[in-house]
């Protein structure tokens, strides 16, 4: 099949990116981390002091932003911001950024451009519901907020980012709330998505499960 699309959605810390990367490698799919794209816009708005409640400022920002993705490098207007977009500072405003309609429209268009006609796996919140509603496979990963906070804290430690369990848990709960109650493309399981609870599964177990689903369809 020349065109093959896997949609992986779910809340923060449910294992989307880890699993998507493994499955991408196994089946030679292009991997697209759509959350990183929202993070790039959030980072730009912080750097430039853009008022996200001001429509004109948001429109101007969208005209001035150029997003390039080169493997696992995220390039914003020619500068590699892969590290900067993962900081708690960006994390704290990304859900607000992602709730703005014009920002979503621009990024969804870009995601469709990147994915069309290819063999891809995309992770995000609205891939199976909005970006590629006809994806060949839709997976919805879930895990308890406590488990997700533990995972995120471990990632922060590995990256040398300072944080603590309670603030990570609070931030995850707050993002869950904003992402699933917003008007524009809220986080929700597509009707035809397969739900996998990763709370008590190892990375290998989840990856094997998703790989088996890909194998049946590819
Ligand atoms: O996946 P990650 O946690 O990096 O995503 C950051 C934020 O970007 C999410 O909390 C959500 O607000 C937003 N997002 C989204 N739609 C996507 C991917 C991410 O709204 N497809």
PDB file of N, CA and C in Angstrom, residues 81-173:
ATOM      1  N   UNK A  81      14.652  24.343  17.790  1.00  0.00           N
ATOM      2  CA  UNK A  81      14.071  24.608  19.117  1.00  0.00           C
ATOM      3  C   UNK A  81      13.604  23.305  19.788  1.00  0.00           C
ATOM      4  N   UNK A  82      14.164  22.189  19.339  1.00  0.00           N
ATOM      5  CA  UNK A  82      13.721  20.873  19.835  1.00  0.00           C
ATOM      6  C   UNK A  82      13.761  20.777  21.358  1.00  0.00           C
ATOM      7  N   UNK A  83      14.765  21.366  21.985  1.00  0.00           N
ATOM      8  CA  UNK A  83      14.892  21.303  23.436  1.00  0.00           C
ATOM      9  C   UNK A  83      13.951  22.313  24.114  1.00  0.00           C
ATOM     10  N   UNK A  84      13.955  23.523  23.602  1.00  0.00           N
ATOM     11  CA  UNK A  84      13.179  24.613  24.217  1.00  0.00           C
ATOM     12  C   UNK A  84      11.680  24.314  24.286  1.00  0.00           C
ATOM     13  N   UNK A  85      11.152  23.583  23.302  1.00  0.00           N
ATOM     14  CA  UNK A  85       9.695  23.361  23.284  1.00  0.00           C
ATOM     15  C   UNK A  85       9.225  22.346  24.322  1.00  0.00           C
ATOM     16  N   UNK A  86      10.176  21.688  25.012  1.00  0.00           N
ATOM     17  CA  UNK A  86       9.791  20.670  26.014  1.00  0.00           C
ATOM     18  C   UNK A  86       9.795  21.197  27.441  1.00  0.00           C
ATOM     19  N   UNK A  87      10.137  22.456  27.639  1.00  0.00           N
ATOM     20  CA  UNK A  87      10.267  22.974  29.011  1.00  0.00           C
ATOM     21  C   UNK A  87       8.887  23.162  29.665  1.00  0.00           C
ATOM     22  N   UNK A  88       8.829  23.104  31.008  1.00  0.00           N
ATOM     23  CA  UNK A  88       7.549  23.339  31.691  1.00  0.00           C
ATOM     24  C   UNK A  88       6.925  24.690  31.344  1.00  0.00           C
ATOM     25  N   UNK A  89       7.763  25.681  31.010  1.00  0.00           N
ATOM     26  CA  UNK A  89       7.249  27.014  30.658  1.00  0.00           C
ATOM     27  C   UNK A  89       6.366  26.923  29.404  1.00  0.00           C
ATOM     28  N   UNK A  90       6.846  26.202  28.407  1.00  0.00           N
ATOM     29  CA  UNK A  90       6.057  26.024  27.175  1.00  0.00           C
ATOM     30  C   UNK A  90       4.860  25.115  27.463  1.00  0.00           C
ATOM     31  N   UNK A  91       5.115  24.036  28.218  1.00  0.00           N
ATOM     32  CA  UNK A  91       4.032  23.091  28.539  1.00  0.00           C
ATOM     33  C   UNK A  91       2.857  23.807  29.213  1.00  0.00           C
ATOM     34  N   UNK A  92       3.177  24.814  30.043  1.00  0.00           N
ATOM     35  CA  UNK A  92       2.109  25.470  30.805  1.00  0.00           C
ATOM     36  C   UNK A  92       1.173  26.291  29.919  1.00  0.00           C
ATOM     37  N   UNK A  93       1.606  26.696  28.711  1.00  0.00           N
ATOM     38  CA  UNK A  93       0.669  27.494  27.885  1.00  0.00           C
ATOM     39  C   UNK A  93       0.255  26.791  26.585  1.00  0.00           C
ATOM     40  N   UNK A  94       0.815  25.604  26.348  1.00  0.00           N
ATOM     41  CA  UNK A  94       0.550  24.988  25.031  1.00  0.00           C
ATOM     42  C   UNK A  94      -0.923  24.657  24.815  1.00  0.00           C
ATOM     43  N   UNK A  95      -1.638  24.251  25.856  1.00  0.00           N
ATOM     44  CA  UNK A  95      -3.047  23.885  25.663  1.00  0.00           C
ATOM     45  C   UNK A  95      -3.895  25.109  25.321  1.00  0.00           C
ATOM     46  N   UNK A  96      -3.519  26.244  25.876  1.00  0.00           N
ATOM     47  CA  UNK A  96      -4.238  27.480  25.529  1.00  0.00           C
ATOM     48  C   UNK A  96      -3.984  27.792  24.043  1.00  0.00           C
ATOM     49  N   UNK A  97      -2.725  27.677  23.644  1.00  0.00           N
ATOM     50  CA  UNK A  97      -2.359  27.919  22.238  1.00  0.00           C
ATOM     51  C   UNK A  97      -3.159  26.990  21.318  1.00  0.00           C
ATOM     52  N   UNK A  98      -3.261  25.724  21.729  1.00  0.00           N
ATOM     53  CA  UNK A  98      -3.896  24.708  20.883  1.00  0.00           C
ATOM     54  C   UNK A  98      -5.424  24.826  20.876  1.00  0.00           C
ATOM     55  N   UNK A  99      -5.978  25.712  21.718  1.00  0.00           N
ATOM     56  CA  UNK A  99      -7.437  25.852  21.720  1.00  0.00           C
ATOM     57  C   UNK A  99      -7.893  26.922  20.728  1.00  0.00           C
ATOM     58  N   UNK A 100      -6.926  27.599  20.087  1.00  0.00           N
ATOM     59  CA  UNK A 100      -7.281  28.705  19.170  1.00  0.00           C
ATOM     60  C   UNK A 100      -7.488  28.173  17.744  1.00  0.00           C
ATOM     61  N   UNK A 101      -8.657  28.465  17.211  1.00  0.00           N
ATOM     62  CA  UNK A 101      -9.067  27.889  15.935  1.00  0.00           C
ATOM     63  C   UNK A 101      -8.091  28.144  14.777  1.00  0.00           C
ATOM     64  N   UNK A 102      -7.650  29.419  14.613  1.00  0.00           N
ATOM     65  CA  UNK A 102      -6.783  29.741  13.458  1.00  0.00           C
ATOM     66  C   UNK A 102      -5.448  29.000  13.560  1.00  0.00           C
ATOM     67  N   UNK A 103      -4.974  28.795  14.772  1.00  0.00           N
ATOM     68  CA  UNK A 103      -3.703  28.068  14.971  1.00  0.00           C
ATOM     69  C   UNK A 103      -3.913  26.608  14.568  1.00  0.00           C
ATOM     70  N   UNK A 104      -5.027  26.025  14.999  1.00  0.00           N
ATOM     71  CA  UNK A 104      -5.306  24.622  14.641  1.00  0.00           C
ATOM     72  C   UNK A 104      -5.438  24.467  13.131  1.00  0.00           C
ATOM     73  N   UNK A 105      -6.135  25.422  12.502  1.00  0.00           N
ATOM     74  CA  UNK A 105      -6.337  25.302  11.046  1.00  0.00           C
ATOM     75  C   UNK A 105      -5.008  25.254  10.319  1.00  0.00           C
ATOM     76  N   UNK A 106      -4.099  26.148  10.717  1.00  0.00           N
ATOM     77  CA  UNK A 106      -2.793  26.189  10.032  1.00  0.00           C
ATOM     78  C   UNK A 106      -2.026  24.873  10.254  1.00  0.00           C
ATOM     79  N   UNK A 107      -2.018  24.395  11.491  1.00  0.00           N
ATOM     80  CA  UNK A 107      -1.220  23.200  11.778  1.00  0.00           C
ATOM     81  C   UNK A 107      -1.849  21.932  11.189  1.00  0.00           C
ATOM     82  N   UNK A 108      -3.170  21.855  11.193  1.00  0.00           N
ATOM     83  CA  UNK A 108      -3.838  20.675  10.609  1.00  0.00           C
ATOM     84  C   UNK A 108      -3.533  20.616   9.104  1.00  0.00           C
ATOM     85  N   UNK A 109      -3.545  21.782   8.456  1.00  0.00           N
ATOM     86  CA  UNK A 109      -3.241  21.825   7.015  1.00  0.00           C
ATOM     87  C   UNK A 109      -1.831  21.281   6.763  1.00  0.00           C
ATOM     88  N   UNK A 110      -0.906  21.734   7.592  1.00  0.00           N
ATOM     89  CA  UNK A 110       0.491  21.298   7.475  1.00  0.00           C
ATOM     90  C   UNK A 110       0.606  19.781   7.733  1.00  0.00           C
ATOM     91  N   UNK A 111      -0.124  19.292   8.723  1.00  0.00           N
ATOM     92  CA  UNK A 111      -0.080  17.850   9.068  1.00  0.00           C
ATOM     93  C   UNK A 111      -0.622  17.010   7.905  1.00  0.00           C
ATOM     94  N   UNK A 112      -1.677  17.502   7.276  1.00  0.00           N
ATOM     95  CA  UNK A 112      -2.243  16.759   6.131  1.00  0.00           C
ATOM     96  C   UNK A 112      -1.269  16.771   4.963  1.00  0.00           C
ATOM     97  N   UNK A 113      -0.612  17.916   4.753  1.00  0.00           N
ATOM     98  CA  UNK A 113       0.390  18.017   3.683  1.00  0.00           C
ATOM     99  C   UNK A 113       1.514  17.013   3.909  1.00  0.00           C
ATOM    100  N   UNK A 114       2.002  16.952   5.146  1.00  0.00           N
ATOM    101  CA  UNK A 114       3.115  16.054   5.471  1.00  0.00           C
ATOM    102  C   UNK A 114       2.684  14.594   5.317  1.00  0.00           C
ATOM    103  N   UNK A 115       1.437  14.287   5.705  1.00  0.00           N
ATOM    104  CA  UNK A 115       0.995  12.887   5.745  1.00  0.00           C
ATOM    105  C   UNK A 115       0.438  12.340   4.441  1.00  0.00           C
ATOM    106  N   UNK A 116      -0.069  13.219   3.575  1.00  0.00           N
ATOM    107  CA  UNK A 116      -0.776  12.731   2.396  1.00  0.00           C
ATOM    108  C   UNK A 116       0.114  11.919   1.462  1.00  0.00           C
ATOM    109  N   UNK A 117      -0.432  10.792   1.008  1.00  0.00           N
ATOM    110  CA  UNK A 117       0.270   9.969   0.027  1.00  0.00           C
ATOM    111  C   UNK A 117       1.476   9.219   0.568  1.00  0.00           C
ATOM    112  N   UNK A 118       1.646   9.216   1.901  1.00  0.00           N
ATOM    113  CA  UNK A 118       2.817   8.541   2.476  1.00  0.00           C
ATOM    114  C   UNK A 118       2.389   7.432   3.428  1.00  0.00           C
ATOM    115  N   UNK A 119       3.397   6.766   3.954  1.00  0.00           N
ATOM    116  CA  UNK A 119       3.170   5.787   5.019  1.00  0.00           C
ATOM    117  C   UNK A 119       3.600   6.475   6.312  1.00  0.00           C
ATOM    118  N   UNK A 120       2.615   6.855   7.109  1.00  0.00           N
ATOM    119  CA  UNK A 120       2.920   7.697   8.271  1.00  0.00           C
ATOM    120  C   UNK A 120       2.229   7.224   9.544  1.00  0.00           C
ATOM    121  N   UNK A 121       2.836   7.611  10.657  1.00  0.00           N
ATOM    122  CA  UNK A 121       2.175   7.442  11.960  1.00  0.00           C
ATOM    123  C   UNK A 121       2.227   8.812  12.627  1.00  0.00           C
ATOM    124  N   UNK A 122       1.080   9.312  13.034  1.00  0.00           N
ATOM    125  CA  UNK A 122       1.021  10.639  13.652  1.00  0.00           C
ATOM    126  C   UNK A 122       0.483  10.481  15.061  1.00  0.00           C
ATOM    127  N   UNK A 123       1.062  11.221  16.008  1.00  0.00           N
ATOM    128  CA  UNK A 123       0.461  11.206  17.336  1.00  0.00           C
ATOM    129  C   UNK A 123      -0.029  12.584  17.719  1.00  0.00           C
ATOM    130  N   UNK A 124      -1.137  12.611  18.487  1.00  0.00           N
ATOM    131  CA  UNK A 124      -1.716  13.893  18.869  1.00  0.00           C
ATOM    132  C   UNK A 124      -2.968  13.715  19.698  1.00  0.00           C
ATOM    133  N   UNK A 125      -3.940  14.621  19.456  1.00  0.00           N
ATOM    134  CA  UNK A 125      -5.202  14.588  20.204  1.00  0.00           C
ATOM    135  C   UNK A 125      -6.391  14.421  19.273  1.00  0.00           C
ATOM    136  N   UNK A 126      -6.216  14.860  18.009  1.00  0.00           N
ATOM    137  CA  UNK A 126      -7.338  14.918  17.067  1.00  0.00           C
ATOM    138  C   UNK A 126      -6.994  14.247  15.741  1.00  0.00           C
ATOM    139  N   UNK A 127      -6.027  13.356  15.727  1.00  0.00           N
ATOM    140  CA  UNK A 127      -5.591  12.771  14.456  1.00  0.00           C
ATOM    141  C   UNK A 127      -6.696  11.880  13.877  1.00  0.00           C
ATOM    142  N   UNK A 128      -7.254  10.995  14.701  1.00  0.00           N
ATOM    143  CA  UNK A 128      -8.287  10.085  14.221  1.00  0.00           C
ATOM    144  C   UNK A 128      -9.648  10.750  14.042  1.00  0.00           C
ATOM    145  N   UNK A 129      -9.875  11.869  14.732  1.00  0.00           N
ATOM    146  CA  UNK A 129     -11.193  12.514  14.655  1.00  0.00           C
ATOM    147  C   UNK A 129     -11.236  13.612  13.592  1.00  0.00           C
ATOM    148  N   UNK A 130     -10.126  14.349  13.423  1.00  0.00           N
ATOM    149  CA  UNK A 130     -10.148  15.528  12.548  1.00  0.00           C
ATOM    150  C   UNK A 130      -9.097  15.486  11.426  1.00  0.00           C
ATOM    151  N   UNK A 131      -7.853  15.211  11.774  1.00  0.00           N
ATOM    152  CA  UNK A 131      -6.775  15.356  10.782  1.00  0.00           C
ATOM    153  C   UNK A 131      -6.881  14.280   9.702  1.00  0.00           C
ATOM    154  N   UNK A 132      -6.972  13.028  10.125  1.00  0.00           N
ATOM    155  CA  UNK A 132      -7.137  11.920   9.172  1.00  0.00           C
ATOM    156  C   UNK A 132      -8.265  10.997   9.639  1.00  0.00           C
ATOM    157  N   UNK A 133      -9.533  11.445   9.447  1.00  0.00           N
ATOM    158  CA  UNK A 133     -10.647  10.604   9.917  1.00  0.00           C
ATOM    159  C   UNK A 133     -10.740   9.266   9.170  1.00  0.00           C
ATOM    160  N   UNK A 134     -10.047   9.153   8.012  1.00  0.00           N
ATOM    161  CA  UNK A 134     -10.072   7.882   7.277  1.00  0.00           C
ATOM    162  C   UNK A 134      -8.798   7.075   7.480  1.00  0.00           C
ATOM    163  N   UNK A 135      -8.077   7.335   8.560  1.00  0.00           N
ATOM    164  CA  UNK A 135      -6.828   6.602   8.822  1.00  0.00           C
ATOM    165  C   UNK A 135      -7.073   5.090   8.782  1.00  0.00           C
ATOM    166  N   UNK A 136      -6.037   4.344   8.365  1.00  0.00           N
ATOM    167  CA  UNK A 136      -6.183   2.882   8.252  1.00  0.00           C
ATOM    168  C   UNK A 136      -6.247   2.214   9.619  1.00  0.00           C
ATOM    169  N   UNK A 137      -5.609   2.842  10.591  1.00  0.00           N
ATOM    170  CA  UNK A 137      -5.658   2.329  11.963  1.00  0.00           C
ATOM    171  C   UNK A 137      -5.709   3.519  12.922  1.00  0.00           C
ATOM    172  N   UNK A 138      -6.620   3.433  13.884  1.00  0.00           N
ATOM    173  CA  UNK A 138      -6.717   4.487  14.907  1.00  0.00           C
ATOM    174  C   UNK A 138      -6.537   3.848  16.272  1.00  0.00           C
ATOM    175  N   UNK A 139      -5.608   4.391  17.038  1.00  0.00           N
ATOM    176  CA  UNK A 139      -5.354   3.871  18.376  1.00  0.00           C
ATOM    177  C   UNK A 139      -5.570   5.008  19.369  1.00  0.00           C
ATOM    178  N   UNK A 140      -6.194   4.686  20.495  1.00  0.00           N
ATOM    179  CA  UNK A 140      -6.379   5.693  21.547  1.00  0.00           C
ATOM    180  C   UNK A 140      -5.734   5.155  22.813  1.00  0.00           C
ATOM    181  N   UNK A 141      -4.623   5.780  23.210  1.00  0.00           N
ATOM    182  CA  UNK A 141      -3.892   5.302  24.393  1.00  0.00           C
ATOM    183  C   UNK A 141      -4.358   6.061  25.625  1.00  0.00           C
ATOM    184  N   UNK A 142      -4.547   5.336  26.717  1.00  0.00           N
ATOM    185  CA  UNK A 142      -4.911   5.981  27.984  1.00  0.00           C
ATOM    186  C   UNK A 142      -4.050   5.413  29.110  1.00  0.00           C
ATOM    187  N   UNK A 143      -3.977   6.134  30.220  1.00  0.00           N
ATOM    188  CA  UNK A 143      -3.305   5.663  31.439  1.00  0.00           C
ATOM    189  C   UNK A 143      -3.748   6.588  32.557  1.00  0.00           C
ATOM    190  N   UNK A 144      -3.617   6.138  33.799  1.00  0.00           N
ATOM    191  CA  UNK A 144      -4.067   6.983  34.909  1.00  0.00           C
ATOM    192  C   UNK A 144      -3.190   8.243  34.976  1.00  0.00           C
ATOM    193  N   UNK A 145      -3.764   9.362  35.475  1.00  0.00           N
ATOM    194  CA  UNK A 145      -2.970  10.593  35.584  1.00  0.00           C
ATOM    195  C   UNK A 145      -1.706  10.379  36.428  1.00  0.00           C
ATOM    196  N   UNK A 146      -1.811   9.568  37.492  1.00  0.00           N
ATOM    197  CA  UNK A 146      -0.660   9.339  38.386  1.00  0.00           C
ATOM    198  C   UNK A 146       0.467   8.636  37.638  1.00  0.00           C
ATOM    199  N   UNK A 147       0.127   7.628  36.854  1.00  0.00           N
ATOM    200  CA  UNK A 147       1.121   6.905  36.081  1.00  0.00           C
ATOM    201  C   UNK A 147       1.747   7.828  35.024  1.00  0.00           C
ATOM    202  N   UNK A 148       0.924   8.643  34.416  1.00  0.00           N
ATOM    203  CA  UNK A 148       1.442   9.537  33.373  1.00  0.00           C
ATOM    204  C   UNK A 148       2.375  10.588  33.971  1.00  0.00           C
ATOM    205  N   UNK A 149       2.020  11.063  35.182  1.00  0.00           N
ATOM    206  CA  UNK A 149       2.884  12.054  35.846  1.00  0.00           C
ATOM    207  C   UNK A 149       4.235  11.436  36.177  1.00  0.00           C
ATOM    208  N   UNK A 150       4.234  10.165  36.622  1.00  0.00           N
ATOM    209  CA  UNK A 150       5.497   9.473  36.948  1.00  0.00           C
ATOM    210  C   UNK A 150       6.384   9.401  35.708  1.00  0.00           C
ATOM    211  N   UNK A 151       5.782   9.040  34.584  1.00  0.00           N
ATOM    212  CA  UNK A 151       6.543   8.919  33.331  1.00  0.00           C
ATOM    213  C   UNK A 151       7.122  10.263  32.903  1.00  0.00           C
ATOM    214  N   UNK A 152       6.285  11.315  32.983  1.00  0.00           N
ATOM    215  CA  UNK A 152       6.734  12.635  32.552  1.00  0.00           C
ATOM    216  C   UNK A 152       7.878  13.129  33.433  1.00  0.00           C
ATOM    217  N   UNK A 153       7.765  12.865  34.764  1.00  0.00           N
ATOM    218  CA  UNK A 153       8.806  13.303  35.689  1.00  0.00           C
ATOM    219  C   UNK A 153      10.133  12.602  35.362  1.00  0.00           C
ATOM    220  N   UNK A 154      10.047  11.318  35.014  1.00  0.00           N
ATOM    221  CA  UNK A 154      11.239  10.549  34.653  1.00  0.00           C
ATOM    222  C   UNK A 154      11.900  11.167  33.405  1.00  0.00           C
ATOM    223  N   UNK A 155      11.069  11.515  32.435  1.00  0.00           N
ATOM    224  CA  UNK A 155      11.579  12.142  31.203  1.00  0.00           C
ATOM    225  C   UNK A 155      12.282  13.456  31.523  1.00  0.00           C
ATOM    226  N   UNK A 156      11.646  14.267  32.380  1.00  0.00           N
ATOM    227  CA  UNK A 156      12.240  15.554  32.763  1.00  0.00           C
ATOM    228  C   UNK A 156      13.602  15.324  33.407  1.00  0.00           C
ATOM    229  N   UNK A 157      13.676  14.352  34.315  1.00  0.00           N
ATOM    230  CA  UNK A 157      14.943  14.064  35.011  1.00  0.00           C
ATOM    231  C   UNK A 157      16.019  13.714  33.998  1.00  0.00           C
ATOM    232  N   UNK A 158      15.666  12.842  33.032  1.00  0.00           N
ATOM    233  CA  UNK A 158      16.636  12.413  32.018  1.00  0.00           C
ATOM    234  C   UNK A 158      17.129  13.594  31.192  1.00  0.00           C
ATOM    235  N   UNK A 159      16.245  14.573  31.002  1.00  0.00           N
ATOM    236  CA  UNK A 159      16.620  15.735  30.181  1.00  0.00           C
ATOM    237  C   UNK A 159      17.235  16.852  31.016  1.00  0.00           C
ATOM    238  N   UNK A 160      17.330  16.634  32.340  1.00  0.00           N
ATOM    239  CA  UNK A 160      17.924  17.649  33.214  1.00  0.00           C
ATOM    240  C   UNK A 160      16.988  18.823  33.467  1.00  0.00           C
ATOM    241  N   UNK A 161      15.675  18.597  33.272  1.00  0.00           N
ATOM    242  CA  UNK A 161      14.698  19.665  33.530  1.00  0.00           C
ATOM    243  C   UNK A 161      14.184  19.503  34.960  1.00  0.00           C
ATOM    244  N   UNK A 162      14.274  20.609  35.752  1.00  0.00           N
ATOM    245  CA  UNK A 162      13.855  20.540  37.157  1.00  0.00           C
ATOM    246  C   UNK A 162      12.342  20.531  37.295  1.00  0.00           C
ATOM    247  N   UNK A 163      11.825  19.630  38.106  1.00  0.00           N
ATOM    248  CA  UNK A 163      10.389  19.641  38.385  1.00  0.00           C
ATOM    249  C   UNK A 163      10.102  18.723  39.567  1.00  0.00           C
ATOM    250  N   UNK A 164       8.834  18.616  39.983  1.00  0.00           N
ATOM    251  CA  UNK A 164       8.514  17.667  41.044  1.00  0.00           C
ATOM    252  C   UNK A 164       7.178  17.017  40.743  1.00  0.00           C
ATOM    253  N   UNK A 165       6.935  15.856  41.383  1.00  0.00           N
ATOM    254  CA  UNK A 165       5.775  15.023  41.062  1.00  0.00           C
ATOM    255  C   UNK A 165       4.457  15.805  41.124  1.00  0.00           C
ATOM    256  N   UNK A 166       4.251  16.576  42.220  1.00  0.00           N
ATOM    257  CA  UNK A 166       2.957  17.229  42.373  1.00  0.00           C
ATOM    258  C   UNK A 166       2.683  18.266  41.286  1.00  0.00           C
ATOM    259  N   UNK A 167       3.732  19.032  40.919  1.00  0.00           N
ATOM    260  CA  UNK A 167       3.450  20.028  39.877  1.00  0.00           C
ATOM    261  C   UNK A 167       3.262  19.379  38.516  1.00  0.00           C
ATOM    262  N   UNK A 168       3.955  18.258  38.265  1.00  0.00           N
ATOM    263  CA  UNK A 168       3.756  17.562  36.988  1.00  0.00           C
ATOM    264  C   UNK A 168       2.336  16.995  36.940  1.00  0.00           C
ATOM    265  N   UNK A 169       1.892  16.405  38.051  1.00  0.00           N
ATOM    266  CA  UNK A 169       0.538  15.827  38.104  1.00  0.00           C
ATOM    267  C   UNK A 169      -0.520  16.914  37.879  1.00  0.00           C
ATOM    268  N   UNK A 170      -0.323  18.062  38.548  1.00  0.00           N
ATOM    269  CA  UNK A 170      -1.274  19.169  38.395  1.00  0.00           C
ATOM    270  C   UNK A 170      -1.335  19.632  36.952  1.00  0.00           C
ATOM    271  N   UNK A 171      -0.131  19.768  36.331  1.00  0.00           N
ATOM    272  CA  UNK A 171      -0.059  20.253  34.956  1.00  0.00           C
ATOM    273  C   UNK A 171      -0.738  19.275  33.993  1.00  0.00           C
ATOM    274  N   UNK A 172      -0.552  17.982  34.248  1.00  0.00           N
ATOM    275  CA  UNK A 172      -1.181  16.962  33.400  1.00  0.00           C
ATOM    276  C   UNK A 172      -2.703  17.030  33.524  1.00  0.00           C
ATOM    277  N   UNK A 173      -3.188  17.171  34.763  1.00  0.00           N
ATOM    278  CA  UNK A 173      -4.641  17.229  34.981  1.00  0.00           C
ATOM    279  C   UNK A 173      -5.234  18.483  34.329  1.00  0.00           C
TER     280      UNK A 173
END
